[in-house]
Coordinates of C-alpha atoms in Angstrom, one line a residue:
Chain A
M32 CA 266.5 196.1 329.8
S33 CA 269.0 198.4 331.3
L34 CA 268.9 202.1 330.5
L35 CA 272.0 203.3 332.3
T36 CA 275.0 201.1 332.9
L37 CA 277.9 202.0 335.2
D38 CA 280.8 199.6 334.5
N39 CA 283.7 199.6 337.0
V40 CA 283.4 203.3 337.5
T41 CA 286.2 204.8 339.6
I42 CA 287.1 208.4 340.4
R43 CA 289.9 209.6 342.5
F44 CA 290.5 213.1 343.7
G45 CA 294.2 213.0 344.5
G46 CA 294.6 210.4 347.1
L47 CA 290.8 210.0 347.8
T48 CA 288.8 207.5 346.0
A49 CA 285.4 209.0 346.0
V50 CA 283.7 206.3 343.9
D51 CA 285.4 202.9 343.8
T52 CA 284.7 200.3 341.0
V53 CA 281.0 200.8 341.1
N54 CA 278.9 198.5 338.9
L55 CA 275.3 199.5 338.6
E56 CA 272.5 199.0 336.2
I57 CA 269.3 201.1 336.0
K58 CA 266.5 199.3 334.3
Q59 CA 264.1 201.1 332.0
G60 CA 261.1 202.4 333.9
E61 CA 262.1 201.7 337.4
I62 CA 262.6 203.9 340.4
L63 CA 266.1 203.2 341.9
A64 CA 267.3 204.9 345.0
L65 CA 271.0 205.4 345.9
I66 CA 271.5 205.8 349.7
G67 CA 274.5 205.9 351.9
P68 CA 276.0 207.9 354.8
N69 CA 277.2 211.4 354.3
G70 CA 280.3 211.6 352.1
A71 CA 279.7 208.2 350.6
G72 CA 280.0 209.5 347.1
K73 CA 276.3 209.6 346.1
S74 CA 276.4 213.1 344.5
T75 CA 279.7 212.3 342.9
V76 CA 277.9 209.5 341.1
F77 CA 275.4 212.0 339.8
N78 CA 278.2 214.3 338.7
L79 CA 279.9 211.5 336.9
I80 CA 276.7 210.5 335.0
T81 CA 276.1 214.1 334.0
S82 CA 279.7 214.4 332.9
I83 CA 280.6 217.2 335.3
Y84 CA 283.4 214.8 336.5
K85 CA 285.2 212.4 334.2
P86 CA 285.7 209.0 335.8
T87 CA 289.3 207.9 336.3
E88 CA 288.5 204.4 335.2
G89 CA 285.4 202.7 333.9
T90 CA 282.6 203.5 331.5
I91 CA 279.1 204.8 331.8
S92 CA 276.6 204.3 329.0
L93 CA 273.0 205.3 328.3
A94 CA 271.1 202.7 326.3
G95 CA 274.4 201.5 324.8
K96 CA 275.8 204.9 324.0
P97 CA 278.9 205.9 326.0
L98 CA 278.5 209.1 328.2
V99 CA 282.0 209.4 329.3
G100 CA 283.8 212.4 327.6
I101 CA 280.6 214.0 326.3
P102 CA 280.3 217.6 327.4
T103 CA 277.8 218.2 330.1
H104 CA 275.4 220.2 328.0
K105 CA 275.0 217.4 325.5
I106 CA 274.0 215.0 328.2
A107 CA 270.6 216.7 328.6
E108 CA 270.0 216.4 324.9
M109 CA 270.7 212.6 325.1
G110 CA 267.9 212.4 327.7
V111 CA 269.4 212.7 331.1
T112 CA 268.3 215.7 333.2
R113 CA 268.8 216.3 337.0
T114 CA 268.0 218.3 340.0
F115 CA 270.5 219.5 342.5
Q116 CA 271.1 218.9 346.2
T117 CA 271.3 222.6 346.8
I118 CA 268.5 224.2 344.7
R119 CA 269.9 225.7 341.6
L120 CA 267.2 227.8 339.9
F121 CA 267.5 230.8 337.7
S122 CA 266.2 232.8 340.7
E123 CA 265.8 236.2 339.1
L124 CA 263.7 234.9 336.3
S125 CA 260.1 234.0 336.2
V126 CA 258.9 230.5 336.9
L127 CA 257.7 230.0 333.4
D128 CA 261.1 231.2 332.0
N129 CA 262.9 228.8 334.2
V130 CA 260.9 225.9 332.7
K131 CA 261.2 227.3 329.2
I132 CA 265.0 227.3 329.6
G133 CA 264.6 223.7 330.6
A134 CA 263.3 223.0 327.2
H135 CA 266.4 224.5 325.6
C136 CA 267.9 221.3 324.4
R137 CA 264.7 220.5 322.5
G138 CA 264.7 223.8 320.6
K139 CA 266.5 224.6 317.4
A140 CA 266.2 228.4 316.9
G141 CA 269.5 230.3 316.6
L142 CA 270.6 233.8 316.2
F143 CA 269.1 234.1 312.7
Q144 CA 265.7 233.1 314.0
A145 CA 266.0 235.4 317.0
F146 CA 266.6 238.4 314.7
T147 CA 264.2 237.6 311.9
R148 CA 261.4 236.2 314.0
L149 CA 260.1 234.2 311.1
P150 CA 256.8 232.2 311.6
G151 CA 258.8 229.0 312.2
M152 CA 260.5 230.5 315.2
K153 CA 257.2 231.7 316.6
R154 CA 255.7 228.3 316.3
E155 CA 258.6 226.8 318.2
E156 CA 258.2 229.5 320.9
A157 CA 254.6 228.7 321.2
E158 CA 255.3 224.9 321.4
I159 CA 257.9 225.6 324.1
E160 CA 255.5 227.7 326.1
E161 CA 252.8 225.0 325.8
K162 CA 255.2 222.3 327.0
A163 CA 256.4 224.5 329.8
I164 CA 252.9 225.1 331.0
K165 CA 252.1 221.4 330.8
A166 CA 255.1 220.6 332.9
L167 CA 254.1 223.3 335.5
K168 CA 250.6 221.9 335.6
F169 CA 252.0 218.4 336.2
L170 CA 253.9 219.7 339.3
D171 CA 251.0 221.9 340.4
L172 CA 252.7 225.2 339.9
E173 CA 250.7 226.7 337.0
T174 CA 249.3 229.5 339.2
K175 CA 252.8 230.7 339.9
C176 CA 253.9 231.2 336.3
E177 CA 254.6 234.9 336.5
E178 CA 256.2 234.7 339.9
M179 CA 260.0 235.1 340.2
A180 CA 261.6 231.8 341.1
K181 CA 263.3 233.2 344.2
N182 CA 260.0 234.2 345.7
L183 CA 258.6 230.6 345.8
S184 CA 258.5 228.6 349.0
Y185 CA 261.2 226.0 349.5
G186 CA 259.0 223.0 348.5
E187 CA 257.8 224.9 345.4
Q188 CA 261.3 225.6 344.4
R189 CA 262.2 221.9 344.7
R190 CA 259.1 221.1 342.5
L191 CA 260.1 223.8 340.0
E192 CA 263.5 222.2 339.6
I193 CA 261.8 218.9 338.8
A194 CA 259.5 220.7 336.3
R195 CA 262.6 222.3 334.6
A196 CA 264.2 218.8 334.4
L197 CA 261.0 217.2 333.1
V198 CA 260.1 219.6 330.3
S199 CA 262.7 218.3 327.9
K200 CA 261.1 214.8 328.2
P201 CA 264.2 212.9 329.5
K202 CA 264.6 209.2 329.5
L203 CA 266.3 209.3 332.9
L204 CA 265.6 211.8 335.7
L205 CA 268.2 212.2 338.4
L206 CA 266.9 213.6 341.6
D207 CA 269.5 214.7 344.1
E208 CA 267.8 214.7 347.6
P209 CA 264.4 215.9 346.4
A210 CA 262.9 215.8 349.8
A211 CA 265.6 217.7 351.7
G212 CA 264.0 220.5 353.7
M213 CA 260.4 219.4 353.0
N214 CA 257.9 218.9 355.7
P215 CA 256.1 215.5 356.1
Q216 CA 253.1 216.6 354.1
E217 CA 255.2 217.9 351.3
K218 CA 257.1 214.6 351.3
V219 CA 253.9 212.6 350.8
V220 CA 252.9 214.8 347.9
L221 CA 256.4 214.5 346.4
M222 CA 256.3 210.7 346.7
E223 CA 253.0 210.8 344.7
M224 CA 254.6 213.1 342.1
I225 CA 257.6 210.9 341.7
R226 CA 255.4 207.9 341.0
R227 CA 253.3 209.9 338.5
I228 CA 256.5 210.9 336.7
R229 CA 257.6 207.3 336.5
D230 CA 254.2 206.4 335.1
T231 CA 254.8 208.6 332.1
G232 CA 257.7 206.4 331.2
I233 CA 260.6 208.2 332.7
T234 CA 263.1 206.2 334.7
I235 CA 264.0 207.7 338.0
F236 CA 267.3 207.5 339.9
L237 CA 267.3 209.3 343.2
V238 CA 269.7 210.0 346.0
E239 CA 267.8 210.5 349.3
H240 CA 268.4 210.5 353.0
D241 CA 264.8 210.3 354.1
M242 CA 264.3 206.6 354.6
K243 CA 260.5 206.8 354.8
L244 CA 260.5 208.2 351.2
V245 CA 263.2 205.8 349.9
M246 CA 261.5 202.7 351.4
G247 CA 258.1 204.0 350.2
I248 CA 258.7 204.6 346.6
S249 CA 261.8 202.8 345.3
E250 CA 261.7 199.4 343.7
R251 CA 265.4 198.8 344.1
I252 CA 267.9 200.4 346.4
A253 CA 271.7 200.6 346.0
V254 CA 273.8 201.4 349.0
L255 CA 277.1 203.2 348.8
D256 CA 279.7 203.5 351.5
Y257 CA 283.1 205.1 351.2
G258 CA 282.7 205.0 347.4
K259 CA 281.9 201.3 347.3
L260 CA 278.7 199.7 346.4
I261 CA 277.9 197.5 349.5
A262 CA 274.4 196.3 348.8
E263 CA 271.8 196.3 346.1
G264 CA 268.3 194.9 346.1
T265 CA 264.6 195.5 347.0
P266 CA 263.9 197.7 350.1
L267 CA 263.3 194.6 352.2
E268 CA 266.6 193.0 351.3
V269 CA 268.6 196.2 351.8
R270 CA 266.9 196.8 355.2
S271 CA 268.1 193.5 356.6
N272 CA 271.5 193.5 355.0
N273 CA 274.3 193.3 357.6
A274 CA 276.7 195.4 355.6
V275 CA 274.2 198.2 355.3
I276 CA 273.4 198.1 359.0
E277 CA 277.1 198.2 359.8
A278 CA 277.6 201.2 357.4
Y279 CA 274.8 203.2 359.0
L280 CA 275.1 202.2 362.6
G281 CA 278.7 201.1 363.0
S282 CA 280.0 197.7 364.0
G283 CA 281.5 196.2 367.2
K284 CA 279.9 197.3 370.4
F285 CA 277.2 199.3 368.6
K286 CA 276.2 196.2 366.8
S287 CA 275.1 194.5 369.9
R288 CA 272.6 197.3 370.6
I289 CA 270.6 196.5 367.5
R290 CA 267.4 194.7 368.5
R291 CA 266.6 191.9 366.2
Chain B
M284 CA 243.6 242.6 316.1
K285 CA 246.0 240.4 318.0
K286 CA 246.1 237.9 315.2
L287 CA 246.9 240.6 312.7
L288 CA 249.7 241.9 314.9
N289 CA 251.1 238.4 315.0
N290 CA 251.5 238.2 311.3
W291 CA 255.1 238.3 310.3
L292 CA 254.7 240.6 307.3
I293 CA 252.7 243.1 309.3
Q294 CA 255.5 243.1 312.0
V295 CA 258.2 243.7 309.3
L296 CA 256.1 246.6 308.0
L297 CA 255.7 247.9 311.5
F298 CA 259.4 247.7 312.1
L299 CA 260.2 249.5 308.9
S300 CA 257.7 252.2 309.5
L301 CA 259.2 252.6 313.0
L302 CA 262.6 253.1 311.4
G303 CA 261.2 255.6 308.9
L304 CA 259.4 257.5 311.6
T305 CA 262.6 257.7 313.6
A306 CA 264.6 258.9 310.6
Y307 CA 261.9 261.5 309.7
G308 CA 261.4 262.7 313.3
S309 CA 265.0 263.0 314.0
Q310 CA 265.5 264.8 310.7
I311 CA 262.9 267.4 311.9
I312 CA 264.7 267.7 315.3
N313 CA 267.9 268.0 313.3
D314 CA 266.6 271.0 311.5
I315 CA 265.1 272.9 314.4
T316 CA 267.6 272.3 317.3
S317 CA 270.9 274.1 317.9
P318 CA 274.1 272.3 317.0
Y319 CA 275.1 272.2 320.6
V320 CA 272.1 270.3 321.8
L321 CA 272.2 268.1 318.7
T322 CA 275.8 267.1 319.5
I323 CA 274.6 266.0 322.9
G324 CA 271.9 264.0 321.3
L325 CA 274.4 262.4 319.0
F326 CA 276.6 261.3 321.8
I327 CA 273.6 260.0 323.8
G328 CA 272.8 257.8 320.7
I329 CA 276.3 256.6 320.3
N330 CA 276.7 255.8 324.0
L331 CA 273.3 254.1 323.9
I332 CA 274.4 251.8 321.0
M333 CA 277.6 250.8 322.9
A334 CA 275.9 250.5 326.2
L335 CA 273.3 248.1 324.8
G336 CA 276.2 245.9 323.5
L337 CA 277.8 245.9 327.0
N338 CA 274.4 245.3 328.6
L339 CA 274.1 242.1 326.6
I340 CA 277.6 241.0 327.8
T341 CA 277.4 242.1 331.4
G342 CA 273.8 242.7 332.2
V343 CA 272.1 239.7 330.3
T344 CA 274.9 237.1 330.2
G345 CA 276.6 238.2 333.4
Q346 CA 280.1 238.4 332.2
L347 CA 281.8 241.5 333.7
S348 CA 283.8 243.2 331.0
L349 CA 286.1 246.2 331.5
G350 CA 287.3 246.2 328.0
H351 CA 284.4 247.6 326.0
A352 CA 286.4 250.7 325.0
A353 CA 288.8 248.3 323.2
F354 CA 286.1 247.1 320.8
M355 CA 285.0 250.7 320.4
S356 CA 288.5 251.7 319.4
I357 CA 288.8 248.8 316.9
G358 CA 285.6 249.9 315.3
A359 CA 286.6 253.5 315.2
Y360 CA 290.0 252.9 313.7
A361 CA 288.8 250.2 311.3
S362 CA 286.1 252.5 309.9
A363 CA 288.4 255.5 309.8
I364 CA 290.9 253.5 307.8
A365 CA 288.2 252.2 305.5
T366 CA 286.7 255.6 304.7
V367 CA 290.0 257.6 304.6
N368 CA 292.5 255.2 303.2
Y369 CA 290.2 253.1 301.0
H370 CA 287.6 255.8 300.2
L371 CA 284.7 253.5 301.1
P372 CA 281.3 255.0 301.8
F373 CA 280.5 256.1 305.3
L374 CA 277.9 253.4 306.2
V375 CA 280.1 250.6 304.7
G376 CA 282.9 251.9 307.0
V377 CA 280.5 251.7 310.0
L378 CA 279.6 248.1 309.1
I379 CA 283.3 247.2 308.6
G380 CA 284.1 248.7 312.0
G381 CA 281.4 246.6 313.6
L382 CA 282.4 243.5 311.9
I383 CA 286.1 243.8 312.8
A384 CA 285.2 244.5 316.4
C385 CA 283.0 241.5 316.3
F386 CA 285.7 239.4 314.9
F387 CA 288.1 240.4 317.8
G388 CA 285.2 239.8 320.2
I389 CA 285.1 236.2 319.1
I390 CA 288.9 235.8 319.2
I391 CA 289.2 237.2 322.6
G392 CA 286.2 235.3 323.7
F393 CA 287.7 231.8 323.3
P394 CA 290.6 232.0 325.8
T395 CA 289.1 234.5 328.3
L396 CA 285.6 233.2 328.6
R397 CA 286.9 230.2 330.6
L398 CA 287.4 232.8 333.3
T399 CA 284.6 234.1 335.5
G400 CA 283.8 237.2 337.5
D401 CA 286.7 239.3 338.7
Y402 CA 289.2 237.3 336.8
L403 CA 287.4 237.9 333.5
A404 CA 287.2 241.6 334.3
I405 CA 290.9 241.8 334.8
A406 CA 291.6 239.8 331.6
T407 CA 289.4 242.1 329.5
L408 CA 291.0 245.0 331.1
G409 CA 294.4 243.6 330.0
F410 CA 293.0 243.1 326.5
A411 CA 291.9 246.8 326.4
E412 CA 295.3 248.0 327.4
I413 CA 297.0 245.8 324.7
V414 CA 294.7 247.2 322.1
R415 CA 295.3 250.8 323.2
V416 CA 299.1 250.4 323.3
Q417 CA 298.9 248.6 319.9
F418 CA 297.1 251.6 318.3
T419 CA 299.6 254.0 319.9
N420 CA 302.5 252.1 318.1
M421 CA 300.9 251.4 314.8
K422 CA 301.8 253.3 311.7
I423 CA 298.5 253.1 309.9
T424 CA 296.7 254.6 312.9
N425 CA 299.2 257.5 313.1
G426 CA 300.2 256.4 316.6
A427 CA 299.9 258.7 319.5
I428 CA 299.5 261.8 317.3
G429 CA 296.0 260.6 316.4
F430 CA 294.1 259.9 313.2
L431 CA 293.2 263.1 311.4
G432 CA 290.9 264.0 308.6
I433 CA 288.0 261.7 309.1
E434 CA 284.9 263.0 307.4
G435 CA 282.2 264.2 309.9
S436 CA 279.6 262.1 308.2
T437 CA 277.6 261.0 311.3
T438 CA 274.3 262.8 311.5
F439 CA 271.6 262.8 314.2
P440 CA 269.1 260.8 312.0
I441 CA 271.6 258.1 311.2
V442 CA 272.6 257.6 314.8
M443 CA 269.0 257.5 316.0
T444 CA 267.9 255.1 313.3
I445 CA 270.8 252.7 314.3
A446 CA 270.1 253.2 318.0
V447 CA 266.4 252.2 317.4
Q448 CA 267.5 249.2 315.3
T449 CA 269.9 248.2 318.1
I450 CA 267.1 248.5 320.7
C451 CA 264.8 246.4 318.6
A452 CA 267.5 243.7 318.0
M453 CA 268.2 243.6 321.7
V454 CA 264.5 243.2 322.6
W455 CA 264.1 240.4 320.1
L456 CA 267.2 238.6 321.2
E457 CA 266.2 238.8 324.9
N458 CA 262.9 237.2 324.0
S459 CA 264.3 234.3 322.1
R460 CA 265.8 231.0 322.8
N461 CA 269.3 232.4 322.7
G462 CA 268.4 235.3 325.0
R463 CA 266.9 232.9 327.5
A464 CA 270.1 230.8 327.4
M465 CA 272.2 233.9 328.1
L466 CA 270.0 234.9 331.0
A467 CA 270.3 231.4 332.4
I468 CA 274.1 231.6 332.2
R469 CA 274.0 234.8 334.3
E470 CA 271.8 233.1 336.9
D471 CA 273.6 229.8 337.2
E472 CA 276.2 228.3 335.0
V473 CA 276.1 224.8 336.4
A474 CA 272.3 224.5 336.2
S475 CA 272.5 226.0 332.6
S476 CA 274.8 223.3 331.4
A477 CA 272.6 220.7 333.2
V478 CA 269.6 221.7 331.1
G479 CA 271.7 221.5 327.9
I480 CA 273.0 225.0 327.4
N481 CA 276.4 225.2 325.8
T482 CA 277.6 228.0 328.0
T483 CA 280.8 228.8 326.0
L484 CA 278.9 229.1 322.8
Y485 CA 276.4 231.5 324.2
K486 CA 279.0 233.6 326.1
I487 CA 280.9 234.0 322.8
Q488 CA 277.7 234.9 321.0
A489 CA 277.0 237.6 323.6
F490 CA 280.6 238.9 323.3
A491 CA 280.5 238.9 319.5
I492 CA 277.2 240.9 319.4
G493 CA 278.3 243.2 322.2
A494 CA 281.6 243.9 320.5
F495 CA 279.8 244.5 317.2
C496 CA 277.6 247.2 318.8
A497 CA 280.7 248.7 320.4
G498 CA 282.4 248.7 317.0
V499 CA 279.5 250.4 315.4
G500 CA 279.4 253.0 318.1
G501 CA 283.1 253.6 317.8
A502 CA 282.8 254.0 314.0
L503 CA 280.0 256.6 314.6
F504 CA 282.1 258.3 317.2
A505 CA 285.1 258.5 314.9
H506 CA 283.0 260.1 312.2
T507 CA 281.5 262.6 314.7
T508 CA 284.7 263.9 316.2
T509 CA 286.7 263.6 312.9
F510 CA 289.8 263.0 315.0
I511 CA 290.6 260.0 317.1
Q512 CA 293.6 259.1 319.3
P513 CA 294.3 256.1 321.4
T514 CA 293.7 258.0 324.6
D515 CA 290.1 258.5 323.7
F516 CA 289.6 254.8 324.3
G517 CA 291.3 254.3 327.7
F518 CA 290.0 252.6 330.8
Q519 CA 287.9 255.7 331.6
K520 CA 285.8 255.1 328.5
S521 CA 285.1 251.5 329.5
V522 CA 284.1 252.6 333.0
D523 CA 281.8 255.3 331.5
I524 CA 279.9 252.7 329.5
L525 CA 279.8 250.3 332.4
S526 CA 278.3 253.0 334.6
I527 CA 275.5 253.7 332.1
I528 CA 274.3 250.1 332.4
V529 CA 274.8 249.8 336.1
L530 CA 273.0 253.1 336.8
G531 CA 270.2 252.1 334.5
G532 CA 269.9 248.7 336.0
L533 CA 271.9 245.6 334.7
G534 CA 270.1 243.6 332.1
S535 CA 267.3 246.2 331.6
I536 CA 267.0 247.7 328.1
P537 CA 264.8 250.6 329.2
G538 CA 267.3 251.1 332.0
T539 CA 270.2 251.3 329.6
I540 CA 268.3 253.9 327.5
I541 CA 267.6 256.1 330.6
G542 CA 271.2 255.5 331.9
A543 CA 272.6 256.7 328.5
I544 CA 270.5 259.8 328.5
V545 CA 271.2 260.7 332.1
L546 CA 274.9 260.0 332.1
T547 CA 275.6 261.7 328.8
A548 CA 273.4 264.7 329.4
A549 CA 274.3 265.3 333.0
P550 CA 277.8 266.7 332.6
E551 CA 276.4 269.1 330.0
I552 CA 273.4 270.2 332.1
L553 CA 275.7 270.7 335.0
R554 CA 278.0 272.9 333.0
P555 CA 276.8 276.2 334.7
L556 CA 278.4 274.8 338.0
A557 CA 281.8 275.3 336.3
N558 CA 284.5 273.9 338.6
Y559 CA 282.1 272.0 340.8
R560 CA 280.6 270.2 337.8
M561 CA 282.3 266.8 338.1
I562 CA 281.9 266.8 341.9
V563 CA 278.1 267.2 341.5
Y564 CA 278.2 264.6 338.8
G565 CA 280.0 262.1 341.0
L566 CA 277.6 262.9 343.9
L567 CA 274.6 262.3 341.6
L568 CA 275.9 258.9 340.8
V569 CA 276.4 258.0 344.5
V570 CA 272.9 259.3 345.4
I571 CA 271.2 257.4 342.6
M572 CA 273.0 254.2 343.6
I573 CA 272.1 254.7 347.2
F574 CA 268.4 255.2 346.5
R575 CA 268.2 252.7 343.6
P576 CA 270.9 250.1 344.4
Y577 CA 269.8 247.9 341.5
G578 CA 269.9 250.9 339.0
L579 CA 267.1 253.2 337.9
M580 CA 265.1 250.4 336.2
G581 CA 266.7 247.4 338.1
G582 CA 264.1 244.9 339.0
V583 CA 261.4 246.6 337.1
N584 CA 259.8 244.3 334.6
L585 CA 258.2 246.8 332.2
R586 CA 256.1 244.2 330.4
Q587 CA 254.6 243.0 333.6
A588 CA 254.1 246.5 335.0
V589 CA 252.2 247.5 331.8
R590 CA 250.1 244.3 331.9
R591 CA 249.3 244.9 335.6
A592 CA 248.4 248.5 334.9
M593 CA 246.1 247.3 332.1
M594 CA 244.6 244.5 334.2
F595 CA 243.8 246.7 337.2
P596 CA 240.8 248.6 335.8
K597 CA 239.3 245.4 334.6
K598 CA 239.4 243.9 338.0
K599 CA 237.8 246.9 339.5
Q600 CA 234.9 246.7 337.0
A601 CA 234.4 243.0 337.9
G602 CA 234.2 244.0 341.5
R603 CA 231.5 246.5 340.8
E604 CA 229.3 244.1 339.0
E605 CA 229.3 241.9 342.0

């Protein structure tokens, strides 16, 4: 069953076609990786799914419901959360607050509750806190609760971003280069974590440059080059796909250098 | 004990008794202090109420506004018209002043809140100028001559009670879902909308509440000075309020309180310096900002500091047992 469907999605910025008639299906419960050379349009795909950009043509739908034209802040409520290529944390706030804010779309309290502080509001606050601590435990950050987000190490910040995206129990988690800047050990831990997240029933769609990680965890890989989807399949299929090799290593005289 | 304190009814009672205590205490101060000192206290309270409003907009939500005096003037004139022309009671006039300012805060919020940073600052500055010029040219406000004959109904206990209420409201708001959303917008707007925060909605909420506070402050101001004119609410006034929150530490409620006290009292304390007064005042600002670049209370998490101070002795004891 497909959870997210991209149907003929195209976006043009002036004369540049960043994403060109992409058709992609993400199945419920899988780990799908999107790879491609720099500037291929991978992050643009994420921005299209989260409605930061509106596609020039085509439709995107989540479990049958269209996502195009829905404001970005409603996307999280519908069950799609993300992390960013360049870390975007609420750096002057505590780790716990960061994750609590992640649960925003699952809360209901408004101004009235804020000022009256009725028991119902406090119950919701307690629930949010409990959820936040659970998410932090899941990503092994619970000892850093009171720390300010900007004081965490790089790898911890990456994990905090994932915790913030996880706390609202999304259906689909978009990870934009989660391993960027991590050392090999941290990458191994990250792979394990991504698998554990998937095992809780969350579908994962990630963009990544680190091939070891991509080949290690993804069940399917889609390859993007100059905005076009050039290949799709299991890691093994993609690795031996001629178009992919050409996109990464070039053609012509370079092709002859590839040892088969 | 902790469970008891968490009971809603007990908290309401605590809040009410805090208000009662404030009113009673300030009444005593009112009776024993000289009118001069009392007036300074009054203005500290009024500035505090307005600064808390701006702190919500600029300090918590991160939207730089240079038009806070406009909301203040709207509140001042609205309440003055309500009490003088329509003979409404003073406190009703204050409420009306706040509500009308709040209304304008929402109206101005929709188009301008699509702007960010410096651009928003200029837009709010323009709005403040429009309001000022409008008041100068309106008949009902008596134009540039100024609005005369407002009753001096503002008293020290009233201002203090409202100030304490405002402080409580701001603390509650900051520790709620809405407050967290506002803080998130200050930190990173793109990430906020990615976690499901409707940034426009919360910015407008912040503007509305901030403008309400400014309106209430303006209404109290009008009923203190008994005479208001458009020039009272110029750019200088907006900057005065902004310096209170910047000096205190953006986003910090205790900082805003200290800032309001320091910046309102300093010109009076420096009065013996006669001609050099404002030079020293300016110097004071520069020196404070050099030594505390994030404001007096900037980067100080009071709750954490208290918790740490309370934890420390316990840890020491545990060490001894070992």
